[in-house]
JSON list of C-alpha atoms in Angstrom, two decimals:
[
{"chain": "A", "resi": 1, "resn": "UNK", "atom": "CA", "xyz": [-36.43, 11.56, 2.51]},
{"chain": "A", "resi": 2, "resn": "UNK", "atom": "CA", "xyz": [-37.90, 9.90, 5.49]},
{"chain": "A", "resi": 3, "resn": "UNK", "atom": "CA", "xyz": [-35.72, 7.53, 7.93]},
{"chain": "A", "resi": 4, "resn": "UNK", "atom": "CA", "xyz": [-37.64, 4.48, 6.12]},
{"chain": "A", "resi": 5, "resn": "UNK", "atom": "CA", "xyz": [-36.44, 4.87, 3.11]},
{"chain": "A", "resi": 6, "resn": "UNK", "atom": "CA", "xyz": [-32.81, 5.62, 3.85]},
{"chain": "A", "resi": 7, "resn": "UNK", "atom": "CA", "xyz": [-32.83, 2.15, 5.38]},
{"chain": "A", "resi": 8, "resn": "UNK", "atom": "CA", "xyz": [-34.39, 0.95, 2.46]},
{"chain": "A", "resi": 9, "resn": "UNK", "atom": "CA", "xyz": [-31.85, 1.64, 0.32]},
{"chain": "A", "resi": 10, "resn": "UNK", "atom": "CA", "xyz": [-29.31, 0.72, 2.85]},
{"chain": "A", "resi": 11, "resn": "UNK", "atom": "CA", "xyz": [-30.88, -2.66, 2.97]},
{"chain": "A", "resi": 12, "resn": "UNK", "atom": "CA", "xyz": [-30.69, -3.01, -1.28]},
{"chain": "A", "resi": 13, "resn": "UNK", "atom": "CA", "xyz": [-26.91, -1.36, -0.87]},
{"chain": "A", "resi": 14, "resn": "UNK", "atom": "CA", "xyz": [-25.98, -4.13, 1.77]},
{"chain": "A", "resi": 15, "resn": "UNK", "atom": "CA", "xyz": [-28.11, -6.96, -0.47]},
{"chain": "A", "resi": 16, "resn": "UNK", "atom": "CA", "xyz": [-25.79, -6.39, -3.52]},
{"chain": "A", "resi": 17, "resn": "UNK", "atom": "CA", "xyz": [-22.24, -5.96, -3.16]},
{"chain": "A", "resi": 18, "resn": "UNK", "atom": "CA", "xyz": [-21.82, -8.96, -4.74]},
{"chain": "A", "resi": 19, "resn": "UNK", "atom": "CA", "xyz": [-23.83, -7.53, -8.05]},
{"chain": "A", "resi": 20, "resn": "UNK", "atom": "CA", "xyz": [-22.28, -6.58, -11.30]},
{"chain": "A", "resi": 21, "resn": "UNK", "atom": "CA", "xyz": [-20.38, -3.45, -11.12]},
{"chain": "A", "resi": 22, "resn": "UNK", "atom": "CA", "xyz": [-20.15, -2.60, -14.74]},
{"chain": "A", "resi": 23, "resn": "UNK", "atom": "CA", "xyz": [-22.59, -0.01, -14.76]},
{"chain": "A", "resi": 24, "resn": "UNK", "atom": "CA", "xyz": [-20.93, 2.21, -13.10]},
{"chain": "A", "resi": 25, "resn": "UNK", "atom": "CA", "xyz": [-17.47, 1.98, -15.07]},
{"chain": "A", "resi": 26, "resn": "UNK", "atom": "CA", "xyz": [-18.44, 5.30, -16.81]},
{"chain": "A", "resi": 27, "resn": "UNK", "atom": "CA", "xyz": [-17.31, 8.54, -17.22]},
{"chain": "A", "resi": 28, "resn": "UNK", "atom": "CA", "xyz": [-15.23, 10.16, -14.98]},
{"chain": "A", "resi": 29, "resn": "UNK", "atom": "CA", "xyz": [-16.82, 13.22, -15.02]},
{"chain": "A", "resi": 30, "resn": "UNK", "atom": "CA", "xyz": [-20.40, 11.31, -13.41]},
{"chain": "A", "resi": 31, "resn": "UNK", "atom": "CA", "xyz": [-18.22, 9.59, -10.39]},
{"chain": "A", "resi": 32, "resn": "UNK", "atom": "CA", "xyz": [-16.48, 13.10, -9.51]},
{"chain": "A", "resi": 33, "resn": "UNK", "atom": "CA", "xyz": [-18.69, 16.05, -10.67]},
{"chain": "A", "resi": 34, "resn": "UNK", "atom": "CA", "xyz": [-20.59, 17.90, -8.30]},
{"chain": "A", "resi": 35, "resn": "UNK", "atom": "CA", "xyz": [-24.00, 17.10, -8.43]},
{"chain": "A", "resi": 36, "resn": "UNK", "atom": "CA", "xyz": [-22.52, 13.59, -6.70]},
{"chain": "A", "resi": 37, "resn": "UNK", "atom": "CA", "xyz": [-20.53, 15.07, -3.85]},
{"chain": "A", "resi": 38, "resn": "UNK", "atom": "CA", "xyz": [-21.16, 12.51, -1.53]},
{"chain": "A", "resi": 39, "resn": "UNK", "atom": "CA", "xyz": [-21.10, 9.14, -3.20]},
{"chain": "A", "resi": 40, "resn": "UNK", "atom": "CA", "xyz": [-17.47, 7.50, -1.96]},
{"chain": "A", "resi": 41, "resn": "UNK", "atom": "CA", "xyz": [-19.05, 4.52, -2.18]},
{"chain": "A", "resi": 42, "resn": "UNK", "atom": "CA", "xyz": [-19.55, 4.32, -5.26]},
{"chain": "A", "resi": 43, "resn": "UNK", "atom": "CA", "xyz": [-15.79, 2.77, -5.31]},
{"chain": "A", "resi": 44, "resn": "UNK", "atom": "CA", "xyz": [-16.75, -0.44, -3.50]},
{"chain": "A", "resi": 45, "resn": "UNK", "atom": "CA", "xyz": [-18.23, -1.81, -7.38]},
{"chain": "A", "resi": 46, "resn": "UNK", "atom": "CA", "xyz": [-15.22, -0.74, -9.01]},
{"chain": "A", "resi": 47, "resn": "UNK", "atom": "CA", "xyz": [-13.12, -4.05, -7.11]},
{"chain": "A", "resi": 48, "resn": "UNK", "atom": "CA", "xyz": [-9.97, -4.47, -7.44]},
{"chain": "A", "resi": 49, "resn": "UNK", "atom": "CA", "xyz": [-9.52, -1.95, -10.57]},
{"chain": "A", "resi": 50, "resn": "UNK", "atom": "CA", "xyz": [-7.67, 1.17, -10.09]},
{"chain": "A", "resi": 51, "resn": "UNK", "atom": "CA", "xyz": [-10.72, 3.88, -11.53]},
{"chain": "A", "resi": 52, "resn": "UNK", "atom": "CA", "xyz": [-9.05, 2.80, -15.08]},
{"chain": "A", "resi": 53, "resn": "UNK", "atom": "CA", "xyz": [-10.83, 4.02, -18.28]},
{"chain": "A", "resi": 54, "resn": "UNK", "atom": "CA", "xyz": [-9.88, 2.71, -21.79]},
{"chain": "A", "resi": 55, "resn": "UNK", "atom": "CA", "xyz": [-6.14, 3.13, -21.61]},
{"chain": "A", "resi": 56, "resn": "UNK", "atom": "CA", "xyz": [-3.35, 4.86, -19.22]},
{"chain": "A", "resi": 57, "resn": "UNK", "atom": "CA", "xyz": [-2.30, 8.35, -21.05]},
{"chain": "A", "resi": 58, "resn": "UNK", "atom": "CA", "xyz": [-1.27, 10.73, -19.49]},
{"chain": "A", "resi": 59, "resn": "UNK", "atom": "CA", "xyz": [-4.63, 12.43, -19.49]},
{"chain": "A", "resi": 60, "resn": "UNK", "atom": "CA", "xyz": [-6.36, 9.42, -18.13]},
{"chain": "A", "resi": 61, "resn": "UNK", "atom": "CA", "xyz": [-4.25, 9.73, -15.10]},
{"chain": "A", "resi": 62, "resn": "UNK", "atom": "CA", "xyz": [-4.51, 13.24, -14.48]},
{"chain": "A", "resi": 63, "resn": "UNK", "atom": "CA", "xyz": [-8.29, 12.73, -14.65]},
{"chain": "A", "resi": 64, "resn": "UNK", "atom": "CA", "xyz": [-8.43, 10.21, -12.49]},
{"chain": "A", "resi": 65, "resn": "UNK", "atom": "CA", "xyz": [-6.06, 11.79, -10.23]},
{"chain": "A", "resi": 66, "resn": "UNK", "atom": "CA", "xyz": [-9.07, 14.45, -10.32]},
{"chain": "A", "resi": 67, "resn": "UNK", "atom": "CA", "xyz": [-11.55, 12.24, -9.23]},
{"chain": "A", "resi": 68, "resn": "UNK", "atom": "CA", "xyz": [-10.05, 10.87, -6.47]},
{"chain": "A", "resi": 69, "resn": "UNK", "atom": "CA", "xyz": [-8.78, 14.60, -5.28]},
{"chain": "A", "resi": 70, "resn": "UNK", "atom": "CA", "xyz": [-12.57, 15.23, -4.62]},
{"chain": "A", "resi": 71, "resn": "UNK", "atom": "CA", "xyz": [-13.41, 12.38, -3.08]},
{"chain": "A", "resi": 72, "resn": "UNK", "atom": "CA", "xyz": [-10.26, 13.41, -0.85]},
{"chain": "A", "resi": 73, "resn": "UNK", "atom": "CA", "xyz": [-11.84, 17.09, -0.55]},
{"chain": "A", "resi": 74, "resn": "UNK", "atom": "CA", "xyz": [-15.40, 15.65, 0.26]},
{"chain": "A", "resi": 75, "resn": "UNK", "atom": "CA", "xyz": [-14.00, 13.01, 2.88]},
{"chain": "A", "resi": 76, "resn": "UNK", "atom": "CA", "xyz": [-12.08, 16.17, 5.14]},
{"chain": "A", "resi": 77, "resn": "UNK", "atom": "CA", "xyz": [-14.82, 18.08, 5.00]},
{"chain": "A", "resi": 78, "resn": "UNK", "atom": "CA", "xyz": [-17.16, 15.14, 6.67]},
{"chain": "A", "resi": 79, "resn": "UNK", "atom": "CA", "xyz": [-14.42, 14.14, 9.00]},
{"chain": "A", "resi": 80, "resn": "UNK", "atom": "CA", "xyz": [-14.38, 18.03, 10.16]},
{"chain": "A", "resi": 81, "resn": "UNK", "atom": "CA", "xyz": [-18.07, 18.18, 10.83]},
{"chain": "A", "resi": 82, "resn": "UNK", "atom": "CA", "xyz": [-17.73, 14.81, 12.54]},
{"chain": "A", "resi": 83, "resn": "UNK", "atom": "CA", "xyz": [-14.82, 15.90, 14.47]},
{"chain": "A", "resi": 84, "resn": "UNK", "atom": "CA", "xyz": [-17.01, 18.87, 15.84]},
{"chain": "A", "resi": 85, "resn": "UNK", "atom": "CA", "xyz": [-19.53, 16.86, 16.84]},
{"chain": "A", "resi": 86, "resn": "UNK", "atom": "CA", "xyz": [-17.34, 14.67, 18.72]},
{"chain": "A", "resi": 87, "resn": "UNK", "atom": "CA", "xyz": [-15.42, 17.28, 21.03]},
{"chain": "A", "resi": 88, "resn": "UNK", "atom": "CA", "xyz": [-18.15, 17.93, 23.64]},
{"chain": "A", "resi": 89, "resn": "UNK", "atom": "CA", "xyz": [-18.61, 14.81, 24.04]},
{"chain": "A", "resi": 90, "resn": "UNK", "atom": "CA", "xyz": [-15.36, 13.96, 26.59]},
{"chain": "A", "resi": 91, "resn": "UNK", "atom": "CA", "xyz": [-16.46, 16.86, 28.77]},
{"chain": "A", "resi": 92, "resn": "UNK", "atom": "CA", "xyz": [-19.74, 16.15, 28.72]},
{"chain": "A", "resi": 93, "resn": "UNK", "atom": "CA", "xyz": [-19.40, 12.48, 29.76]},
{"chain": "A", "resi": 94, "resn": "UNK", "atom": "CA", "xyz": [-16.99, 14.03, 32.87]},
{"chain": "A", "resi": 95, "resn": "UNK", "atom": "CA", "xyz": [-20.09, 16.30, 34.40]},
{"chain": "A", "resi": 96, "resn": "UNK", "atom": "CA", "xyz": [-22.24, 13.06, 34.39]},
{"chain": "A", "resi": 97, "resn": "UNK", "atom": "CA", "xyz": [-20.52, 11.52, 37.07]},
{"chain": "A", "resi": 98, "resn": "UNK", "atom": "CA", "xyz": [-21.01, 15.08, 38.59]},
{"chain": "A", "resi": 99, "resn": "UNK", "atom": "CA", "xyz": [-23.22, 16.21, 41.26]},
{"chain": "A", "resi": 100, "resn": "UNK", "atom": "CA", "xyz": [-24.08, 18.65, 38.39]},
{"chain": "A", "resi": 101, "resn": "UNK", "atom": "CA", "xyz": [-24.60, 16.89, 34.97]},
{"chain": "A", "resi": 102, "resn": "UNK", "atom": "CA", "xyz": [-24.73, 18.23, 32.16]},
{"chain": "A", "resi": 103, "resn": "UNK", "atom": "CA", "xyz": [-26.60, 15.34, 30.62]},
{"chain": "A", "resi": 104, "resn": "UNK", "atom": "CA", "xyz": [-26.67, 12.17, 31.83]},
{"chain": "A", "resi": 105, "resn": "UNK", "atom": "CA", "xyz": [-24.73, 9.41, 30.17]},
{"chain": "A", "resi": 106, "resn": "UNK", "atom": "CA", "xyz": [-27.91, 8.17, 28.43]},
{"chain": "A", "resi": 107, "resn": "UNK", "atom": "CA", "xyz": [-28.45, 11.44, 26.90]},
{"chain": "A", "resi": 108, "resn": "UNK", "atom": "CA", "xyz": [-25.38, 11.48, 25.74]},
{"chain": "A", "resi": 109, "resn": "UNK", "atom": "CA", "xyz": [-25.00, 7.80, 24.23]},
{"chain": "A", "resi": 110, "resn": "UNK", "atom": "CA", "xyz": [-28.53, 8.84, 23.05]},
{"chain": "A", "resi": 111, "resn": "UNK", "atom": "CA", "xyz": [-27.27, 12.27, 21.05]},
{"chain": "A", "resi": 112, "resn": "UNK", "atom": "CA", "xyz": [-23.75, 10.98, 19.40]},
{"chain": "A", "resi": 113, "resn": "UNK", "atom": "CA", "xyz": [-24.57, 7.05, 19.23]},
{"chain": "A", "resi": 114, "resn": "UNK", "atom": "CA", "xyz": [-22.39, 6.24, 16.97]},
{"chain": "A", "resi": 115, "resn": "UNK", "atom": "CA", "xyz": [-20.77, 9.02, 15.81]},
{"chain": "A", "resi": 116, "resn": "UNK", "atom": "CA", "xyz": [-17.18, 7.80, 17.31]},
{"chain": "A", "resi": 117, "resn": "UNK", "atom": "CA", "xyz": [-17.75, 4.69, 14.87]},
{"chain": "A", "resi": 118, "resn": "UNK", "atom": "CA", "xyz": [-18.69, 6.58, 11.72]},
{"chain": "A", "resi": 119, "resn": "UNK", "atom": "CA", "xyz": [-15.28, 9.01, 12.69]},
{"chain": "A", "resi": 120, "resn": "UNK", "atom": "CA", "xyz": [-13.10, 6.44, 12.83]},
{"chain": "A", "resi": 121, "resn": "UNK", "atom": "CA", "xyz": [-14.40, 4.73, 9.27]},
{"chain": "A", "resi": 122, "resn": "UNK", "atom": "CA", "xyz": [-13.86, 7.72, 7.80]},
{"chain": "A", "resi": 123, "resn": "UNK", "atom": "CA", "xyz": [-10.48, 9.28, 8.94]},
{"chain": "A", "resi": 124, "resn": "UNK", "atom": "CA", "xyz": [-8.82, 5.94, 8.29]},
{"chain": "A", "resi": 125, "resn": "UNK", "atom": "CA", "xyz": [-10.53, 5.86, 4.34]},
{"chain": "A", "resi": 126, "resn": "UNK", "atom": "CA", "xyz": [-8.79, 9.20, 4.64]},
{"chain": "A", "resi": 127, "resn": "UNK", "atom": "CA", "xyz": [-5.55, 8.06, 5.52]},
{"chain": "A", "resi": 128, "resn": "UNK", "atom": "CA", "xyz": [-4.98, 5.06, 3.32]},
{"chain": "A", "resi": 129, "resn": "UNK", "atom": "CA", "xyz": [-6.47, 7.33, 0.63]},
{"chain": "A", "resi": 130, "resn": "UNK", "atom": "CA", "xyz": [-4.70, 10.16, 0.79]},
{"chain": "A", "resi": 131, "resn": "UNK", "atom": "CA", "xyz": [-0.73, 9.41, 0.37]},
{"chain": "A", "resi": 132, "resn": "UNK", "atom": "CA", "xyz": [-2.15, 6.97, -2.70]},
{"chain": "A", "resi": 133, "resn": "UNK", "atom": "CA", "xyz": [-3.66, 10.33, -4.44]},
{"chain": "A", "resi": 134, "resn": "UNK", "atom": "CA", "xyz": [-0.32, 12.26, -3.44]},
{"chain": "A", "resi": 135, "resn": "UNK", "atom": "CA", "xyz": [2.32, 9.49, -5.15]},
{"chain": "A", "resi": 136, "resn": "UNK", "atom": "CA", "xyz": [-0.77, 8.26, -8.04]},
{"chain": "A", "resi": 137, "resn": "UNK", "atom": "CA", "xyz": [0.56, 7.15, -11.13]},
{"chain": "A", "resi": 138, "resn": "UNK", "atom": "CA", "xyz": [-0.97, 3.70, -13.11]},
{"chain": "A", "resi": 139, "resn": "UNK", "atom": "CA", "xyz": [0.37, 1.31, -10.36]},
{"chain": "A", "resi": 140, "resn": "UNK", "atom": "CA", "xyz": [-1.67, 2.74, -8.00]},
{"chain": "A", "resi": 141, "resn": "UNK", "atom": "CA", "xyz": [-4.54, 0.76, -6.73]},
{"chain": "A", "resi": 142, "resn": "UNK", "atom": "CA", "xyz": [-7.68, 1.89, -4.62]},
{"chain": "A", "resi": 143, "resn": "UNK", "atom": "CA", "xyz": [-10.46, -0.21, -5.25]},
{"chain": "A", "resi": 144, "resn": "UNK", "atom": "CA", "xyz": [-9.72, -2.29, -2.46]},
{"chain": "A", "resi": 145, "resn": "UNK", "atom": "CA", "xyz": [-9.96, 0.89, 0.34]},
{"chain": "A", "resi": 146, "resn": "UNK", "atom": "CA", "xyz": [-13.47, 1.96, -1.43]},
{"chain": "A", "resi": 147, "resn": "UNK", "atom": "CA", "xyz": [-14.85, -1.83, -0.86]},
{"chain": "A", "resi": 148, "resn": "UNK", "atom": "CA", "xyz": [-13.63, -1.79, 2.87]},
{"chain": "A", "resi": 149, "resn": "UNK", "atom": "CA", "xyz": [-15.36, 1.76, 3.00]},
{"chain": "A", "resi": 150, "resn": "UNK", "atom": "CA", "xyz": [-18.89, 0.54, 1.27]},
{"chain": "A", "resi": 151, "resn": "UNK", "atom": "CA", "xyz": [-18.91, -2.74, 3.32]},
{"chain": "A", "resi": 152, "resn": "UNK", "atom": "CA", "xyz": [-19.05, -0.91, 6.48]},
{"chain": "A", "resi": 153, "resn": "UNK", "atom": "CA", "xyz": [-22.34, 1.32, 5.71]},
{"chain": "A", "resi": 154, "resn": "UNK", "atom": "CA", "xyz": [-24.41, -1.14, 7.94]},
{"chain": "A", "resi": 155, "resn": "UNK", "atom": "CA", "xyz": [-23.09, 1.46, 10.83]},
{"chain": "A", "resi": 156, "resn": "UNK", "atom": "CA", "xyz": [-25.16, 4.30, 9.45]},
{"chain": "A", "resi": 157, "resn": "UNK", "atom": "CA", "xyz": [-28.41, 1.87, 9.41]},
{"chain": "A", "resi": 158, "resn": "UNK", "atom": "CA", "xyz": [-27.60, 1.93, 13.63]},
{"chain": "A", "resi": 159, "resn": "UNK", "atom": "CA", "xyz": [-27.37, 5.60, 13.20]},
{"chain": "A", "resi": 160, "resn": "UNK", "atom": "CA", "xyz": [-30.48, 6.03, 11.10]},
{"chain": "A", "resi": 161, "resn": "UNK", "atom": "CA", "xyz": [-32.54, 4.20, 13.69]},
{"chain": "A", "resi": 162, "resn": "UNK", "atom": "CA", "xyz": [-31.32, 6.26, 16.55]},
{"chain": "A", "resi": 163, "resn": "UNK", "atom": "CA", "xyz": [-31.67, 9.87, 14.35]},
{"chain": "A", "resi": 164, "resn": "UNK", "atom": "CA", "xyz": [-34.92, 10.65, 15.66]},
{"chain": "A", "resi": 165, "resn": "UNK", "atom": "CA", "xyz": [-34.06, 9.62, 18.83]},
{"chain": "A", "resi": 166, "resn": "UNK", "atom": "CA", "xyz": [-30.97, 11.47, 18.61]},
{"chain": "A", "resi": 167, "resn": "UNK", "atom": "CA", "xyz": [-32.63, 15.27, 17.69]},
{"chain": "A", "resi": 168, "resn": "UNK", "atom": "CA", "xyz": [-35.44, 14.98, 20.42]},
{"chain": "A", "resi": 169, "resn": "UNK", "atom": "CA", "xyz": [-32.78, 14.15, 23.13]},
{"chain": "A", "resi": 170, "resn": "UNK", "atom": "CA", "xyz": [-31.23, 16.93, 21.90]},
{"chain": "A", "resi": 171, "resn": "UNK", "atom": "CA", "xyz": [-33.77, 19.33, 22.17]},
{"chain": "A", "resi": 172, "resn": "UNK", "atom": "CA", "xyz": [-34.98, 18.07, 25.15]},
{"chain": "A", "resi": 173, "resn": "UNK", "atom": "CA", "xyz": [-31.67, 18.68, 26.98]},
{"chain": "A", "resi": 174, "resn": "UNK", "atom": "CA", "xyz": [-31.24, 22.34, 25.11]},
{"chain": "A", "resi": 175, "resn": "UNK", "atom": "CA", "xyz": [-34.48, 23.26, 26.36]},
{"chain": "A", "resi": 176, "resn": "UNK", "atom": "CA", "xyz": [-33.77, 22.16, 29.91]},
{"chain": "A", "resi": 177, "resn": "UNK", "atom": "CA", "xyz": [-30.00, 23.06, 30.72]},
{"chain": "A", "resi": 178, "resn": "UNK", "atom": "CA", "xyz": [-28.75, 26.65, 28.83]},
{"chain": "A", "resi": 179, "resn": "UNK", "atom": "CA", "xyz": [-25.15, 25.35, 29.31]},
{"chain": "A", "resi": 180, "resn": "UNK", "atom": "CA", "xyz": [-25.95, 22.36, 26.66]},
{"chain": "A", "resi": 181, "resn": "UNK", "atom": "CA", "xyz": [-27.84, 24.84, 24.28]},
{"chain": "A", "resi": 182, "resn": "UNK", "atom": "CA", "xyz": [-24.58, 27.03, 24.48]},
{"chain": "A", "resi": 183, "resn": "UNK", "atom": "CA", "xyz": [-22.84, 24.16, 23.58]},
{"chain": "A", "resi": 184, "resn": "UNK", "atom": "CA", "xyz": [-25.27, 23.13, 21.03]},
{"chain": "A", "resi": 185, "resn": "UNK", "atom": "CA", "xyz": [-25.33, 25.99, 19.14]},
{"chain": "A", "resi": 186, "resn": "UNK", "atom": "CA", "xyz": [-21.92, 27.03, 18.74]},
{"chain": "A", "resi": 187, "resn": "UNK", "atom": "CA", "xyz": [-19.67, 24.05, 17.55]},
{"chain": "A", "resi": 188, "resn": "UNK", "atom": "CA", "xyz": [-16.68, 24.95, 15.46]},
{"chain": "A", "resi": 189, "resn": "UNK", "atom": "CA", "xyz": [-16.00, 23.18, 12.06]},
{"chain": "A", "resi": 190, "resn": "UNK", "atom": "CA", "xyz": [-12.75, 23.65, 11.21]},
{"chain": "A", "resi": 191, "resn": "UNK", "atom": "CA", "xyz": [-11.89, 24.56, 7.47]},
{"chain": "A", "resi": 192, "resn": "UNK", "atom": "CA", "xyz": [-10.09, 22.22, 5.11]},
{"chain": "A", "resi": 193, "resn": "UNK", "atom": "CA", "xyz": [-6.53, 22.00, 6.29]},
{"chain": "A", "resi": 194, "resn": "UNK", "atom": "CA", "xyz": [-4.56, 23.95, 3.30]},
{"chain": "A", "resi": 195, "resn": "UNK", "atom": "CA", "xyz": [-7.16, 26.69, 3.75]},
{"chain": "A", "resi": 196, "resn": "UNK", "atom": "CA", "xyz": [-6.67, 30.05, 5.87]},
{"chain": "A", "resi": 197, "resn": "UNK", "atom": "CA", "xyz": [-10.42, 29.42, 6.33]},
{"chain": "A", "resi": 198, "resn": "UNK", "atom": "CA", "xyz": [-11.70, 30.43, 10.26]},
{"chain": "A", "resi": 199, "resn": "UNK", "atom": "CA", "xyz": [-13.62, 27.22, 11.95]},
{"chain": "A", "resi": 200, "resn": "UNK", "atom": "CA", "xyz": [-17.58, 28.51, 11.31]},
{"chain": "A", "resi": 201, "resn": "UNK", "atom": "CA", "xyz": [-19.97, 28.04, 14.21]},
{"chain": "A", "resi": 202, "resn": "UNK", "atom": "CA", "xyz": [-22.84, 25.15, 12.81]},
{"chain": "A", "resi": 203, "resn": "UNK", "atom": "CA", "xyz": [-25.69, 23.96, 15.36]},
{"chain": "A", "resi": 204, "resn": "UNK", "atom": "CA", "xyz": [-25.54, 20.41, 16.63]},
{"chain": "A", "resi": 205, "resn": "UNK", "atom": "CA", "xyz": [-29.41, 19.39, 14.92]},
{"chain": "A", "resi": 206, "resn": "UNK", "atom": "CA", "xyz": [-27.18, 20.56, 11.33]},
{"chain": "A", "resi": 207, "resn": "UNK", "atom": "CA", "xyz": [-24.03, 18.45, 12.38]},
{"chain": "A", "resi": 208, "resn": "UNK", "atom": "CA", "xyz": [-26.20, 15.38, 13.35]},
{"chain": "A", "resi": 209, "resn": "UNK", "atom": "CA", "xyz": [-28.01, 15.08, 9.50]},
{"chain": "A", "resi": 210, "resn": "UNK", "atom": "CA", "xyz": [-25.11, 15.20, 7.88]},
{"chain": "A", "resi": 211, "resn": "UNK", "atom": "CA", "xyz": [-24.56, 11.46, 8.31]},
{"chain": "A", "resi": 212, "resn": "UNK", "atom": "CA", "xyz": [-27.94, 11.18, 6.92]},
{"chain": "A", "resi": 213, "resn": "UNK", "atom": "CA", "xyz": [-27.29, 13.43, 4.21]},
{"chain": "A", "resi": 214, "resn": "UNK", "atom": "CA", "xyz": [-24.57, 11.52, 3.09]},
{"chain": "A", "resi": 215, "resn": "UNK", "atom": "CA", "xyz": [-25.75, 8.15, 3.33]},
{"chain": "A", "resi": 216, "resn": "UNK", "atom": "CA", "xyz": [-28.54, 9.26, 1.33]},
{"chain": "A", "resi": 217, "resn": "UNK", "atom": "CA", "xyz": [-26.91, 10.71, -1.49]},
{"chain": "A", "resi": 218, "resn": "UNK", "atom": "CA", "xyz": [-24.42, 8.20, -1.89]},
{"chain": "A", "resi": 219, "resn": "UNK", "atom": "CA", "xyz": [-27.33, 4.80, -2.13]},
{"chain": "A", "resi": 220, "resn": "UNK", "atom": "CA", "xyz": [-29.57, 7.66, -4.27]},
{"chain": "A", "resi": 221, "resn": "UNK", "atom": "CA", "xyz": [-26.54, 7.63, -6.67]},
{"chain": "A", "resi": 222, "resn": "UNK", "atom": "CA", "xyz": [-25.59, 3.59, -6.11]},
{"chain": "A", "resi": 223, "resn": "UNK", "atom": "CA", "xyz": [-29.35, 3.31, -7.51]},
{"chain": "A", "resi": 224, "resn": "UNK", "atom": "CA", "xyz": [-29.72, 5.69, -9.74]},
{"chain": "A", "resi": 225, "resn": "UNK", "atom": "CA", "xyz": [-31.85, 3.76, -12.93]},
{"chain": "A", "resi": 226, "resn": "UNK", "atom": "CA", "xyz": [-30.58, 5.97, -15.35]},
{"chain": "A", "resi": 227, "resn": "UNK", "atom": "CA", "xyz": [-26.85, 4.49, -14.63]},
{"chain": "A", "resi": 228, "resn": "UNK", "atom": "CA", "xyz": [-27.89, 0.94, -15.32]},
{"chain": "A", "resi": 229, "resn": "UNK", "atom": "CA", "xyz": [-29.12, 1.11, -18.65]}
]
């Protein structure tokens, strides 16, 4: 999908918050399976409800309890890839004052504009979400953290304009300086946090789509026709 068209549908997301939501008070098993990994907002149409289906058994919860566990699951791993882009970018912003830059501090606002931003949305979803999901039961309430979530994805419309911008900067600079393409190639995604997984080395052009990636996924799903009939 081209840049275009993510802000396309970021435009029609943005347009109609206000729009009804029942459409997507469906199965379970659509909101959380895996072919929808990256839809958290999906949440922001559910309002004030609590992901309730027909009635609060036991199984209900547990199921719900589900759901939310992945968006949980989904949410760390972003926030790790995020965090890995993030860590060069203190260092790198001390060289540029430097007789000896790394990049300059255009390059750099250039490469990770805003990242920080998108972070910070993200890790504090993640901690409002996550002690809810620990002590759920059917007093619970979330809708209102998923609507704070989904009216914030204007943010990724500023990082969709800047994308391109973004990856030729960063080749550019790898090209020119081998201490940035060292850099580049090698950042370290830590695993999920009850895993003995070692962090994995992922490329900075991999770690800068998956913003994009997510974004689009999550309005493909929002606008899925098949879920409004």
């Amino acid at each position: 999908m081209e840049a275009e068209e993510v802000i396309g549908l970021l435009d029609r997301v943005l347009d109609e918050e206000d729009d009804d939501d029942a459409f997507l008070l469906e199965e379970f098993e659509f909101i959380g399976s895996p072919r929808t990994p990256f839809s958290p907002f999906i949440g922001a149409w559910l309002g004030p409800l609590t992901l309730q289906g027909e009635n609060d058994s036991e199984k209900g919860l547990v199921m719900r309890k589900l759901v939310l566990s992945g968006f949980l699951a989904s949410e760390e791993i972003y926030i790790n890839q995020l965090e890995a882009l993030l860590l060069p970018i203190k260092p790198l912003k001390a060289t540029a004052t430097t007789s000896q830059p790394v990049l300059t501090t255009q390059q750099i606002e250039n490469i990770f504009y805003k990242i920080q931003d998108i972070y910070e949305i993200h890790k504090e979803f993640y901690d409002n979400l996550s002690p809810k999901v620990q002590q759920w039961d059917n007093r619970v309430t979330v809708g209102h953290l998923f609507q704070k979530l989904a009216s914030q994805l204007s943010i990724y419309k500023d990082f969709v304009d800047n994308y391109k911008v973004a990856l030729e900067t960063a080749e550019k600079c790898s090209q020119s300086n081998n201490q940035f393409h060292k850099i580049s190639e090698g950042l370290k995604v830590k695993g999920p946090k009850d895993s003995k997984e070692q962090p994995t080395s992922v490329p900075m052009e991999a770690l800068l789509y998956k913003p994009i990636d997510r974004v689009t996924r999550s309005t493909l799903v929002l606008h899925d026709p098949d879920r409004k009939s």
